[in-house]
Every structure is written in structure tokens, then in C-alpha cells.
CSV table of C-alpha atoms and ligand atoms in Angstrom, one decimal:
chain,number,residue,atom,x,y,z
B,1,UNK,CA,-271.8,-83.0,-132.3
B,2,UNK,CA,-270.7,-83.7,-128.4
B,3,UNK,CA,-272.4,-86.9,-127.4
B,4,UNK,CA,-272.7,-85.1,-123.7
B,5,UNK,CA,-274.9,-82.4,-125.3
B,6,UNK,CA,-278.5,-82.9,-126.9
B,7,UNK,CA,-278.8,-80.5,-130.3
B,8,UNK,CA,-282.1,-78.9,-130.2
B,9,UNK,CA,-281.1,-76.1,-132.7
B,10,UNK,CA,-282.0,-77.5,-136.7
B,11,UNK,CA,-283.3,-74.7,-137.9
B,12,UNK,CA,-279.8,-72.3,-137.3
B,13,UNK,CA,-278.0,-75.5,-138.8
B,14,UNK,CA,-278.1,-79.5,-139.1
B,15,UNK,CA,-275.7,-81.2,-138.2
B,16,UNK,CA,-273.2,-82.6,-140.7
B,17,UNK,CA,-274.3,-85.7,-142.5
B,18,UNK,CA,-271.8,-88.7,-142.9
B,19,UNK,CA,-272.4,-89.2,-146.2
B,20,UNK,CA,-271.6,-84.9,-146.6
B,21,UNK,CA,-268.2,-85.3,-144.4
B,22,UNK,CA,-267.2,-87.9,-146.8
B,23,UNK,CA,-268.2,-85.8,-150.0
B,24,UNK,CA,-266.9,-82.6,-148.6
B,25,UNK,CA,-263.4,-83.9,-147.4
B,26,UNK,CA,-263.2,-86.2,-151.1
B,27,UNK,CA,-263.7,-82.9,-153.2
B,28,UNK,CA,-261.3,-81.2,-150.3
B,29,UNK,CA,-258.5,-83.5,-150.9
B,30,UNK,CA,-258.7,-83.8,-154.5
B,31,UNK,CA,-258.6,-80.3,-155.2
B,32,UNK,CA,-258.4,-78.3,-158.5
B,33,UNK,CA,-260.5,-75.5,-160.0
B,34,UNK,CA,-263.1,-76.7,-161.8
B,35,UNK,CA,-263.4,-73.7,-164.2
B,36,UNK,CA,-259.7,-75.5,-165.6
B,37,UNK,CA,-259.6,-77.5,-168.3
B,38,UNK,CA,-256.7,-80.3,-167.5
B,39,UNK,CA,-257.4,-83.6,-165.7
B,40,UNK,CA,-257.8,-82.1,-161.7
B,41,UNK,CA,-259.7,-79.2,-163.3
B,42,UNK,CA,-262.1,-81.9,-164.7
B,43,UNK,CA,-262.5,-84.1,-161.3
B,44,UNK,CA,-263.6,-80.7,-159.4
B,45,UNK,CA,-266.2,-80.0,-162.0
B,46,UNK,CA,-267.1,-83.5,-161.8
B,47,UNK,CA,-268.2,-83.0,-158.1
B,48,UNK,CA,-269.8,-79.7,-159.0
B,49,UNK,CA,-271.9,-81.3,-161.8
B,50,UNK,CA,-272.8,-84.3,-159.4
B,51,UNK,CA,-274.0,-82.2,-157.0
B,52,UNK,CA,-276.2,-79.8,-159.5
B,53,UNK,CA,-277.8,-83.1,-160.4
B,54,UNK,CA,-278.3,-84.2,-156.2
B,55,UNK,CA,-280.2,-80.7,-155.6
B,56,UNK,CA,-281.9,-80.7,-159.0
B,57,UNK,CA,-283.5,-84.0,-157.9
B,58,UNK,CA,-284.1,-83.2,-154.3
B,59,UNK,CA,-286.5,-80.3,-155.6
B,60,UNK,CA,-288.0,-81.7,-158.8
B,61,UNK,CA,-286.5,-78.7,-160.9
B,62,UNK,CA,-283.9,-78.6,-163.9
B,63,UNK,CA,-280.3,-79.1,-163.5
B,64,UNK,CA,-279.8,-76.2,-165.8
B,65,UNK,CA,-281.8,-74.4,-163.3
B,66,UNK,CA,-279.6,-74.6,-160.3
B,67,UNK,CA,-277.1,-71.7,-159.4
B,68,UNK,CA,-274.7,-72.4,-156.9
B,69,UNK,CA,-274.3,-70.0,-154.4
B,70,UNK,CA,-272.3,-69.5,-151.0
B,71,UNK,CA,-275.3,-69.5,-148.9
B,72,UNK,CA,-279.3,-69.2,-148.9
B,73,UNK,CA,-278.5,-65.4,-147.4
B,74,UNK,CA,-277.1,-65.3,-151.0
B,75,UNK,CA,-279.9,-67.0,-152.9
B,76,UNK,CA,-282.7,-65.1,-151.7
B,77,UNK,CA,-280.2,-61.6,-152.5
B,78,UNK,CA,-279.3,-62.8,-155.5
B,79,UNK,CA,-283.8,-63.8,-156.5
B,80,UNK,CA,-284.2,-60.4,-155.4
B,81,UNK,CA,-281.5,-58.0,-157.3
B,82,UNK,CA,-281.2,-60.2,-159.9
B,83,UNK,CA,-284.8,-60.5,-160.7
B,84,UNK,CA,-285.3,-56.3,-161.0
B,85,UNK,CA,-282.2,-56.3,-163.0
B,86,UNK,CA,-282.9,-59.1,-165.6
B,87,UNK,CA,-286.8,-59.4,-165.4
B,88,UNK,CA,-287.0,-55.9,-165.6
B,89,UNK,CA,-289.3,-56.2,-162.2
B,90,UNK,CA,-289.7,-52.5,-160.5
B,91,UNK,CA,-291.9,-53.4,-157.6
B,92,UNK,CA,-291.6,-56.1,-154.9
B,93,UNK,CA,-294.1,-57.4,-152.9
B,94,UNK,CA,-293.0,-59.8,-149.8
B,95,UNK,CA,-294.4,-61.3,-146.7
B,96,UNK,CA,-293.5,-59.1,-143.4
B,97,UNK,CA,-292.6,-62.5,-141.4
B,98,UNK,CA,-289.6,-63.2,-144.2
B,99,UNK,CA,-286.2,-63.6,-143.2
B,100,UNK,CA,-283.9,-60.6,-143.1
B,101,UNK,CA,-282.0,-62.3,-146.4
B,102,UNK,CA,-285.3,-61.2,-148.4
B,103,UNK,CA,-286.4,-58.3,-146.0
B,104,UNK,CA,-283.3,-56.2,-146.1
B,105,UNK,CA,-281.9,-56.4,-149.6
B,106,UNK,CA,-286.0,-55.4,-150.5
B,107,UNK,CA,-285.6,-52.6,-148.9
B,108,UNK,CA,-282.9,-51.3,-150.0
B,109,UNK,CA,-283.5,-52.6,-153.8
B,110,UNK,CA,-284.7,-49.4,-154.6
B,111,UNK,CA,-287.9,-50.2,-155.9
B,112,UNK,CA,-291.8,-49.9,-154.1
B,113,UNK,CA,-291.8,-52.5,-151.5
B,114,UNK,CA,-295.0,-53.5,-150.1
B,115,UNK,CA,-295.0,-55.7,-147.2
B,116,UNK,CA,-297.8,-58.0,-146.7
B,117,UNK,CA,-299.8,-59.1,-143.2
B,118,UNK,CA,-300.2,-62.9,-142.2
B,119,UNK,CA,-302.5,-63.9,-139.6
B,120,UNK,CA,-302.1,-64.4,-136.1
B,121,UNK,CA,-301.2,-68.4,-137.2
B,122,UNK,CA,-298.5,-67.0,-139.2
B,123,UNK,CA,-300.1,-67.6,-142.3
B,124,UNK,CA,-299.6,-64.8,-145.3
B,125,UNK,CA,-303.2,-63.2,-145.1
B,126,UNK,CA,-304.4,-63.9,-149.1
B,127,UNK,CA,-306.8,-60.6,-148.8
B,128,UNK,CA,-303.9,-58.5,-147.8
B,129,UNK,CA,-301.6,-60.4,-150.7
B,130,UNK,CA,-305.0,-59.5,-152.8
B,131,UNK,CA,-304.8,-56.0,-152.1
B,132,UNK,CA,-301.3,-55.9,-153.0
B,133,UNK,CA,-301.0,-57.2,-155.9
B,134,UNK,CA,-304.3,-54.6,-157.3
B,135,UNK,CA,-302.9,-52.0,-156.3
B,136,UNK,CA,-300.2,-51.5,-159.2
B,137,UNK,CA,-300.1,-52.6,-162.8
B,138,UNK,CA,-295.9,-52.3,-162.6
B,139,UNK,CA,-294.1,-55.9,-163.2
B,140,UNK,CA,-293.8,-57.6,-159.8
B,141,UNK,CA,-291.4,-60.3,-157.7
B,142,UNK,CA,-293.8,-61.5,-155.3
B,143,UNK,CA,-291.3,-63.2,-152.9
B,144,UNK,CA,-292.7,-65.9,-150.0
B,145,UNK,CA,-290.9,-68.2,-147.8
B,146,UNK,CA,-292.5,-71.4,-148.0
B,147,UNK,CA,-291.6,-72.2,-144.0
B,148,UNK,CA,-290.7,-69.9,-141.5
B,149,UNK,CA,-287.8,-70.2,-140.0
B,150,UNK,CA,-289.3,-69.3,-136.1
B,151,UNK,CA,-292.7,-70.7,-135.9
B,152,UNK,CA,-292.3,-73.3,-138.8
B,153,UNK,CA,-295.5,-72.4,-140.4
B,154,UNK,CA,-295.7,-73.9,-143.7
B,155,UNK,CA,-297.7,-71.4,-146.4
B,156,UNK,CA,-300.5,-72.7,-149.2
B,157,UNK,CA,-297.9,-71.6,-151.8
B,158,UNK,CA,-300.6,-72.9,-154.2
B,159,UNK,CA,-302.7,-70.4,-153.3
B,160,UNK,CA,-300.4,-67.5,-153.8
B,161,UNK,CA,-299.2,-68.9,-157.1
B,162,UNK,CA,-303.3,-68.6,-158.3
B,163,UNK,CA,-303.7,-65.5,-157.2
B,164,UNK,CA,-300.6,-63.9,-158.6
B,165,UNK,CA,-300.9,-65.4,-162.1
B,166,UNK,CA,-303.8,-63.4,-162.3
B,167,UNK,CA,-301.5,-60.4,-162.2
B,168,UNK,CA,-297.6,-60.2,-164.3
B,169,UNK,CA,-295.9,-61.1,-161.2
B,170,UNK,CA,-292.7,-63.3,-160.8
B,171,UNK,CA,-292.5,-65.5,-157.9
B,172,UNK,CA,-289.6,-66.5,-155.5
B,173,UNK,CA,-290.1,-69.0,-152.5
B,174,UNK,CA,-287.2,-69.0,-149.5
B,175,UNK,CA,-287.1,-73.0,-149.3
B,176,UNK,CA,-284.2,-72.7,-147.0
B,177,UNK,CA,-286.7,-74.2,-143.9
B,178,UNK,CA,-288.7,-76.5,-145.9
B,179,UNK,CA,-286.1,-78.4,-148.3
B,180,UNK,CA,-284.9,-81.5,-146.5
B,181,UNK,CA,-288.1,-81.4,-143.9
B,182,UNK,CA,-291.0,-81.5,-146.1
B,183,UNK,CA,-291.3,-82.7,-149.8
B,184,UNK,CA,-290.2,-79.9,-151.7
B,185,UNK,CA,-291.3,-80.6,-155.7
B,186,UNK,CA,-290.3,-77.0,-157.7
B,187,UNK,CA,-292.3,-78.1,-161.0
B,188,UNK,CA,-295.5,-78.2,-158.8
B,189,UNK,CA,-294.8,-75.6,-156.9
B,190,UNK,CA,-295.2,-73.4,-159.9
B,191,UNK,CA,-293.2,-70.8,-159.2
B,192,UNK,CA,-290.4,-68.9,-160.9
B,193,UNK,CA,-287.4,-69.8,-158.2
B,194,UNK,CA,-286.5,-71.1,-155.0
B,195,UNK,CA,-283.4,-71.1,-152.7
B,196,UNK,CA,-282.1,-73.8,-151.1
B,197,UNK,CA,-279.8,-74.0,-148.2
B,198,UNK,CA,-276.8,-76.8,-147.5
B,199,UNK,CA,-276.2,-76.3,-143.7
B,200,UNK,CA,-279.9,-76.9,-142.7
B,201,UNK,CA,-280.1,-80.1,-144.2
B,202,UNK,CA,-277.1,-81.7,-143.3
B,203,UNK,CA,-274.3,-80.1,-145.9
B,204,UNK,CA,-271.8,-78.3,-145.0
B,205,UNK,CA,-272.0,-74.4,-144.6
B,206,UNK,CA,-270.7,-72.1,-147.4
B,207,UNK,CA,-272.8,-73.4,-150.2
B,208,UNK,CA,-276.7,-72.5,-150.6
B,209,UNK,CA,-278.7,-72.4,-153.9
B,210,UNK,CA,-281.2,-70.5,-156.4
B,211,UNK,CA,-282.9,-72.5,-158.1
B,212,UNK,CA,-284.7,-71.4,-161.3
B,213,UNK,CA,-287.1,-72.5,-164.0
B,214,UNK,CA,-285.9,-72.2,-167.9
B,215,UNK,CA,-286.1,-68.9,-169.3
B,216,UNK,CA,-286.0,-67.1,-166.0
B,217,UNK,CA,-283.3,-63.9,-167.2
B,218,UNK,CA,-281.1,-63.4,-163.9
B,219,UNK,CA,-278.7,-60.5,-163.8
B,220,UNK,CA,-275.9,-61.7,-161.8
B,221,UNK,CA,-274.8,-59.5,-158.9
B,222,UNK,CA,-271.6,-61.3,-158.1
B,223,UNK,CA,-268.9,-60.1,-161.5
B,224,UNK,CA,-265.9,-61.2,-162.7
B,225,UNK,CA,-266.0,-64.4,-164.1
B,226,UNK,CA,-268.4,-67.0,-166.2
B,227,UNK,CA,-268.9,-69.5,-163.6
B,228,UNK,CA,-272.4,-70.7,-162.9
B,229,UNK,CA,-273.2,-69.7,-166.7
B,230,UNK,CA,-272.7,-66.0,-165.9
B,231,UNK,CA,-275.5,-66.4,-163.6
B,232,UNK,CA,-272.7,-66.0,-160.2
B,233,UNK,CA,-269.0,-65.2,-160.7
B,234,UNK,CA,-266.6,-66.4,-158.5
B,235,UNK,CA,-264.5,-69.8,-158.0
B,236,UNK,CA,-266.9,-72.5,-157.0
B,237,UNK,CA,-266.6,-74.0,-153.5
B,238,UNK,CA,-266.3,-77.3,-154.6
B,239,UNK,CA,-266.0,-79.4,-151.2
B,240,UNK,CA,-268.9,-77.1,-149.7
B,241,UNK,CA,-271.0,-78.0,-153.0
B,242,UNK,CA,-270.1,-81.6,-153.0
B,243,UNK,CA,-271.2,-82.2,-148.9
B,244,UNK,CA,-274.2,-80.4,-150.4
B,245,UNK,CA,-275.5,-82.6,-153.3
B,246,UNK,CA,-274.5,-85.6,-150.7
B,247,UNK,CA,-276.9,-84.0,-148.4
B,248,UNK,CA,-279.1,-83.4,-150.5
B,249,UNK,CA,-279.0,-87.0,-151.9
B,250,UNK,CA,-280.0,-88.4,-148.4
B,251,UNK,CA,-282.5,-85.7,-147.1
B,252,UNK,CA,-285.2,-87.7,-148.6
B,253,UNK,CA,-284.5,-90.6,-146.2
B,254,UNK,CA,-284.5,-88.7,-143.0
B,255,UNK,CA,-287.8,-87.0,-142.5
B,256,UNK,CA,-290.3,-90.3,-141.0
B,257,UNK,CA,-290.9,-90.2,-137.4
B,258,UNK,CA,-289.3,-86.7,-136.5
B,259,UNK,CA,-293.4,-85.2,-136.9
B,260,UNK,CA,-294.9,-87.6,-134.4
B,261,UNK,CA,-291.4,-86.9,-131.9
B,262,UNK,CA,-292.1,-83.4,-131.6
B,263,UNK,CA,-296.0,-83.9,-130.5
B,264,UNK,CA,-295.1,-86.1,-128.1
B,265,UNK,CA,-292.9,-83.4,-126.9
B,266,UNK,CA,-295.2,-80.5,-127.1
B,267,UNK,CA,-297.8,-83.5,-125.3
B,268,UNK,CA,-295.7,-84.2,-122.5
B,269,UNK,CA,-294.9,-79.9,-122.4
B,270,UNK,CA,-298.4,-79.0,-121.7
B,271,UNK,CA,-299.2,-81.7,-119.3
B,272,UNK,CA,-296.1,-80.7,-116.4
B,273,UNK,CA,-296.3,-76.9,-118.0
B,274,UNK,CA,-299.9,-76.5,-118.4
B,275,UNK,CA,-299.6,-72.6,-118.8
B,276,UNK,CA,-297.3,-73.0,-121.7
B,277,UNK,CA,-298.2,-72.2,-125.1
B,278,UNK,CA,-297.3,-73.8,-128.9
B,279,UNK,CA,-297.6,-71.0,-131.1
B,280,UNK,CA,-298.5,-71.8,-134.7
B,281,UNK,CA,-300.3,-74.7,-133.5
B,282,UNK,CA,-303.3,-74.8,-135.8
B,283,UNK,CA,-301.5,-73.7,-139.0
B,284,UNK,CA,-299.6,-76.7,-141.1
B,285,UNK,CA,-295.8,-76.5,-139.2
B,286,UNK,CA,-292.6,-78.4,-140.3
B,287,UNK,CA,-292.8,-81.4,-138.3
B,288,UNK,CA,-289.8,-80.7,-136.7
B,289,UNK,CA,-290.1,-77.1,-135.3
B,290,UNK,CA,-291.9,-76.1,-132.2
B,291,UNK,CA,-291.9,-72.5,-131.1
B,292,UNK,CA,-293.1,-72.5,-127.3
B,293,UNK,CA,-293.4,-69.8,-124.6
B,294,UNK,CA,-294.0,-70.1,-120.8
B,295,UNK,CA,-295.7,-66.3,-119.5
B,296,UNK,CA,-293.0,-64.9,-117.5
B,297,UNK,CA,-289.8,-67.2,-118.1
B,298,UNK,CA,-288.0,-64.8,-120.6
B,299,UNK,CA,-286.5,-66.9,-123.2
B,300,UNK,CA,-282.9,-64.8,-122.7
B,301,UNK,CA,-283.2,-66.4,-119.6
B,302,UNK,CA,-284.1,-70.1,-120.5
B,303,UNK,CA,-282.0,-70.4,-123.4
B,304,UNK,CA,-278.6,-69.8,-121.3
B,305,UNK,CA,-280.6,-72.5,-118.6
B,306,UNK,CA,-281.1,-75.1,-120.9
B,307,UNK,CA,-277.8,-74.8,-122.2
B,308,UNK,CA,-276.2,-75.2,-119.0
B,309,UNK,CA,-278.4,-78.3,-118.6
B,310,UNK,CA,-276.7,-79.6,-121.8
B,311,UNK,CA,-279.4,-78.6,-124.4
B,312,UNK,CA,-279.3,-76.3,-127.5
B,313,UNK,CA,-282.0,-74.2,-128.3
B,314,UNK,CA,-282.7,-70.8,-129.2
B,315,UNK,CA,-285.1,-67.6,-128.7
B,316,UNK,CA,-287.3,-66.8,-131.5
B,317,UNK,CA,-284.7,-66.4,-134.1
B,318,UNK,CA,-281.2,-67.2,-133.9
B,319,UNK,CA,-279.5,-64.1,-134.1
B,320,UNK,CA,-276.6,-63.3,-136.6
B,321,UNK,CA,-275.4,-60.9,-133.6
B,322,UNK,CA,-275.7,-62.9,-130.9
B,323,UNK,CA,-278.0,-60.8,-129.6
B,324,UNK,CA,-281.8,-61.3,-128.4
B,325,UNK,CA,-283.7,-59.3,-130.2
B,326,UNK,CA,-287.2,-58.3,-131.1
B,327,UNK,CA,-288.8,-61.3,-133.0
B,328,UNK,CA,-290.2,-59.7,-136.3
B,329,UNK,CA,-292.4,-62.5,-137.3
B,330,UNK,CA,-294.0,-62.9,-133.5
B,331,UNK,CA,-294.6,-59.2,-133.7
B,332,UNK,CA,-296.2,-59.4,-137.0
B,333,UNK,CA,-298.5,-61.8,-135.6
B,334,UNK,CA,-299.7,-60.2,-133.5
B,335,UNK,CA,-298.1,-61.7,-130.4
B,336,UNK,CA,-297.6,-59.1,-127.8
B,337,UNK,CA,-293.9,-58.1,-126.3
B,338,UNK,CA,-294.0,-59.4,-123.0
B,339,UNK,CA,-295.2,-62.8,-124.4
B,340,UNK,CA,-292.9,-62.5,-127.6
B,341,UNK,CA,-289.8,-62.2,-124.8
B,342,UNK,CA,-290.3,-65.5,-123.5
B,343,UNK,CA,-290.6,-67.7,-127.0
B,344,UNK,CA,-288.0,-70.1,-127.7
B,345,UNK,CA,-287.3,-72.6,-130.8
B,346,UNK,CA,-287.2,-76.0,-130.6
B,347,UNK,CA,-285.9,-77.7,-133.7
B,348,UNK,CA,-285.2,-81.4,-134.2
B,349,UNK,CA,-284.2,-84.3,-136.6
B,350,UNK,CA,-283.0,-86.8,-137.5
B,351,UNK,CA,-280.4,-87.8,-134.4
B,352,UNK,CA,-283.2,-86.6,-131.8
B,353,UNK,CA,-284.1,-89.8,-130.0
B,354,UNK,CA,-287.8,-90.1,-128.3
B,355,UNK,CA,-285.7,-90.2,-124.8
B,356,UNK,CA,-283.5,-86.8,-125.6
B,357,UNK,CA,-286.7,-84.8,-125.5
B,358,UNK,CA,-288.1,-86.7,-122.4
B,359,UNK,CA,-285.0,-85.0,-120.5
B,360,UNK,CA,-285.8,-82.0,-122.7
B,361,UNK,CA,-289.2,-81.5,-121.2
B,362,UNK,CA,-288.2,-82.5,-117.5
B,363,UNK,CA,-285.3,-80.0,-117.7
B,364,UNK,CA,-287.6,-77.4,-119.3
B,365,UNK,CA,-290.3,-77.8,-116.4
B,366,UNK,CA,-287.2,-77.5,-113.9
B,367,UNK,CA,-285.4,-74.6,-115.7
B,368,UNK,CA,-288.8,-72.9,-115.5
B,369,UNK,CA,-290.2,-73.9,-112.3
B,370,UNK,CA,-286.9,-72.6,-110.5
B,371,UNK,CA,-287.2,-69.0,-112.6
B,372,UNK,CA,-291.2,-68.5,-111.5
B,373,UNK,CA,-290.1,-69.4,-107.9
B,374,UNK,CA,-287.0,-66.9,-107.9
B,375,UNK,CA,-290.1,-64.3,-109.3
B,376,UNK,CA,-292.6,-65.4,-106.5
B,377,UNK,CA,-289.4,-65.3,-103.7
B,378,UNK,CA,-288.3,-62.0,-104.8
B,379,UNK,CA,-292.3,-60.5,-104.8
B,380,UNK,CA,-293.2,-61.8,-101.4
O,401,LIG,N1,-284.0,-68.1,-145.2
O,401,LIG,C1,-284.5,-68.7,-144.1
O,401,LIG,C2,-286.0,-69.0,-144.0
O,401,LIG,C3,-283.6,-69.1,-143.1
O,401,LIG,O1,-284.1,-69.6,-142.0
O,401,LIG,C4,-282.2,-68.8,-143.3
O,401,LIG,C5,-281.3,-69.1,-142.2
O,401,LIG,O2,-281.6,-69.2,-141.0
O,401,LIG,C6,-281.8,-68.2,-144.5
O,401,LIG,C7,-282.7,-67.9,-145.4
O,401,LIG,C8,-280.4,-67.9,-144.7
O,401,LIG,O3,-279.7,-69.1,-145.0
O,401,LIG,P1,-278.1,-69.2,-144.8
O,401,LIG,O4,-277.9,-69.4,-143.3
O,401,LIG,O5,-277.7,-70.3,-145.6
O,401,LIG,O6,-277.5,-67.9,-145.2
């Protein structure tokens, strides 16, 4: 990243890991398919295999289990189709804050989808997820992102898992957020998969992962070819997998002190902004995401501020588009428009220093300070 910039943007994607570079450009330069059979063939499987084993161990779950995929978009497509296709599963149930990658292939799986409430905290509301799941006997794919991706509200998977097991009902967790920020552990989790995404902790994009417990029948939805054990055709992107399991393999080391930076930062926000707010702030949040608003400083406006001030961030949810739009989770907490307009994300890690988010917060309180006063000028 450019030394003259501060990267306040985790969440949309890390930034590269050294030890992923080195992994990525290795597999890059030695080439080879690793579906062939001579020596090169063998190398590039090599780095495939390595890498299963890296994300396996990252998450606690089988190496069997793990099917590479190009991205977590894919993951959570590939939970969702493949699950009514191989489980037989004719009825979804999913959390109305999840990420389009769940919420759009859900709806147009063909199947009942029933979309449930969370609080105004962001957490899934367990009477609503309750109600769902009595109000049909049909197999189910209960599917629940374990951190949002906006807020970074962490959900009592637990809880979920109790309550569904009561009821035939499969369960899939989007760990794109969580894996690499909080300790991610799939065998105590309890659930049926997971996805897992390279770019947002520190691997390269173009490789994501599902990640499935024994027994789990998948029908693949990419054809053509037996790669992943017929679980996802298609040549294997063997660089973007290795930087992956390299990431992965150094996650664990990265996540002390980035908790206690960001409420220093959120500290030092409320004491020169007192009118801004921390949404999410009394649920459990990744320790590196803060989603903040200031009444009246539209976030279209700050975001393009703060950049020009040298510093990345981004309004509710990055948009694939480009595009500001309408935050889906703020609006299904409740939040009202006017006040949903003017959220922004703040997401940090592991190269965010104590001093980049003091000039943070002083160019935040002058970025706002010189909007209100351009409001209160043009009023008078
Ligand atoms: N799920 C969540 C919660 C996300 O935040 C994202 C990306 O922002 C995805 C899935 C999609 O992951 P990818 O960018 O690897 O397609």
C-alpha cells in the first residue's frame, strides 16, 4: 500500500501479507496444472495441498473438508445451491443483515426463503429465528454470517446451533469477516459449513473457501471437471490458493492489540465529536471494525473528504458498483435513512499504528466540522 496514504478499509480487503506475496509469486513462477500428473503437475498440487492444510488448521475443520473456491462470493453461492441440490434442503432460512453473496442467490434458489429480524444491535433476534424455524417441517439451510461485514457485530452462533438442532436444519456460517480477526474453531462451532475468504485476511484475491464437515453431500454448481473431488470444477488458481494458506498460516499472529486501537479511536471520536455515534456498540464487534455516523455529515460526502486527506474508508458497505447505496443491514436495524446516510466504516489491522488513527480522528473532526459550517453558512 502507498506509505503517503493510511488504509482504513479491512473489511473490503487486507492488504497483502509478505509471507502471501512470497507464496503467491513461488506457486506463479513455478507453474503447472496441478490436476497433471508429471513432475510440474505434482509441485502445483503440492502448493494446493499445503494450502488445504493452512486453512484447515486456521479454522479447526478437516482437510478433506475444504473446497477451494475463487472467492467467498462463491462459497456462500456454492453453501447455498449446492446444499438444496445434494442435501435435498427445499427451504432456506437466512438473516436479513447477510451479505448480498447469501441474500441474492436465496432468493433466486427457488425455494421458500424466509428472512429473519435482528435487533437494533444487529444481533439475529433468536424469537424471530424461533418462529422460523416452527413454522415448517420441510428440510432447512439455516444460513448466518458469524460477523457482519458493516457494523462488525459478532453473532452467539452457539445459540443458533441449539435452537436449530431441535429442528432437521443444516447450517452454513459466512466467516468471510470473522476468520483471521477472531478465533474461528469449525469443530466447535457446530455447524455444517463455513466460507472463508483470502483477500480479507491478507491473501491474495481470487481464491475464497467452503469449508465442510464429513458427510456433508454438496452438488457442485461449477461442471466440467473432477477438481476439488467433484465438489468445484475448474483449473485450480494455484498462486491465488498458495498466498492464501500463507495467509492463513500467519492470521493467527496478527490479531493482539488491533481491539484496544480501535477504542482508543472511537475514545478520542466522541470526545472532539461528541454528537457522533458508534453503532453496534453494546453488541460483541470484531475488534477491528467501527461503524460511526456524525447527524448531518452524509457519509458520500466524508468518504471522498477523508480520502483527499489521505485516508481510506468507506460508507456502510463497500459497494461492488461504486455506488452509495442504501445500507441493508442499517435499515434492518432499525436505523433510520437520514442517519443511515451519514454511517461510514472504519476497519483496521495489523499495519494501523496508534498515531495513524490519531490523524484519523483530527482529520475526521476537521472534515466534519468544515461540512456542518458550509450547512450553518448556507442556512443563515
Ligand atoms: N461475506 C461477507 C460477510 C463479506 O463481507 C464479503 C465481502 O465483502 C463476502 C462474503 C464476499 O467475499 P469475496 O469478496 O471474497 O467475494
Amino acid at each position: 500500500m502507498n506509505a503517503s496514504r493510511t488504509y482504513l478499509d479491512y473489511n473490503a480487503t487486507a492488504p497483502l501479507r509478505p509471507q502471501a506475496e512470497a507464496a503467491f509469486v513461488a506457486a506463479l513462477r513455478a507453474g503447472g496444472n496441478a490436476s497433471s500428473v508429471h513432475v510440474e503437475g505434482r509441485a502445483a498440487r503440492g502448493f494446493v495441498e499445503r494450502a488445504r492444510g493452512q486453512v484447515a488448521a486456521l479454522v479447526n475443520a478437516p482437510v478433506t473438508g475444504v473446497v477451494f473456491t475463487s472467492s467467498g462470493t462463491e462459497a456462500n453461492n456454492l453453501a447455498i445451491a449446492g446444499a438444496i441440490g445434494g442435501e435435498g434442503v427445499t427451504r432456506l432460512l437466512v438473516s436479513s443483515i447477510e451479505h448480498p453473496s447469501v441474500l441474492e442467490p436465496s432468493r433466486g434458489a427457488g425455494v421458500p426463503v424466509r428472512e429473519i429480524a435482528v435487533t437494533p444491535q444487529g444481533c439475529v433476534d433468536l424469537n424471530d429465528l424461533a418462529s422460523a424455524l416452527a413454522e415448517s417441517r420441510d428440510r432447512a439451510l439455516l444460513s448466518v454470517m458469524l460477523a457482519n461485514n458493516e457494523t462488525g457485530t459478532v453473532q452467539h452462533i452457539a445459540e443458533f446451533v441449539a435452537v436449530a438442532r431441535e429442528h432437521d436444519v443444516l447450517i452454513h456460517v459466512d466467516a468471510v469477516q470473522a476468520v483471521g480477526k477472531i478465533d474461528v474453531d469449525f469443530r466447535e462451532l457446530g455447524v455444517d459449513m463455513i466460507s472463508v475468504s483470502s483477500h480479507k485476511l491478507g491473501g491474495p484475491q481470487g481464491a475464497g473457501a467452503l469449508v465442510m464437515r464429513e458427510g456433508i453431500k454438496l452438488q457442485a454448481q461449477m461442471l466440467g471437471g473432477g477438481q476439488e473431488s467433484r465438489r468445484r470444477a475448474g483449473t485450480e488458481n494455484v498462486a491465488a490458493i498458495a498466498g492464501f494458506g500463507a495467509a492463513a498460516e500467519t492470521a493467527a499472529e496478527f490479531t493482539s492489540g488491533v481491539g484496544d486501537r480501535r477504542d482508543a479511536m472511537e475514545r478520542a471520536i466522541a470526545d472532539q465529536l461528541p454528537q457522533a455515534k458508534v453503532l453496534c456498540d453494546e453488541a460483541a464487534r470484531l475488534p477491528n471494525t467501527a461503524c460511526l455516523l456524525v447527524p448531518g455529515v452524509p457519509a458520500e460526502y466524508l468518504v471522498i473528504a477523508l480520502d483527499l486527506e489521505g485516508f481510506a474508508v468507506s460508507s456502510g458497505s463497500a459497494c461492488s458498483s461504486g455506488k452509495v447505496a442504501r445500507s441493508h443491514v442499517l435499515t434492518a436495524m432499525g436505523i433510520d435513512d437520514a442517519m443511515a446516510e451519514c454511517a461510514i466504516r472504519v476497519s483496521i489491522g495489523w499495519e494501523t499504528s496508534e498515531q495513524d488513527l490519531q490523524r484519523f480522528v483530527a482529520a475526521l473532526a476537521t472534515c466534519c466540522e468544515r461540512k456542518m459550517s458550509a450547512v450553518a453558512e448556507a442556512a443563515a
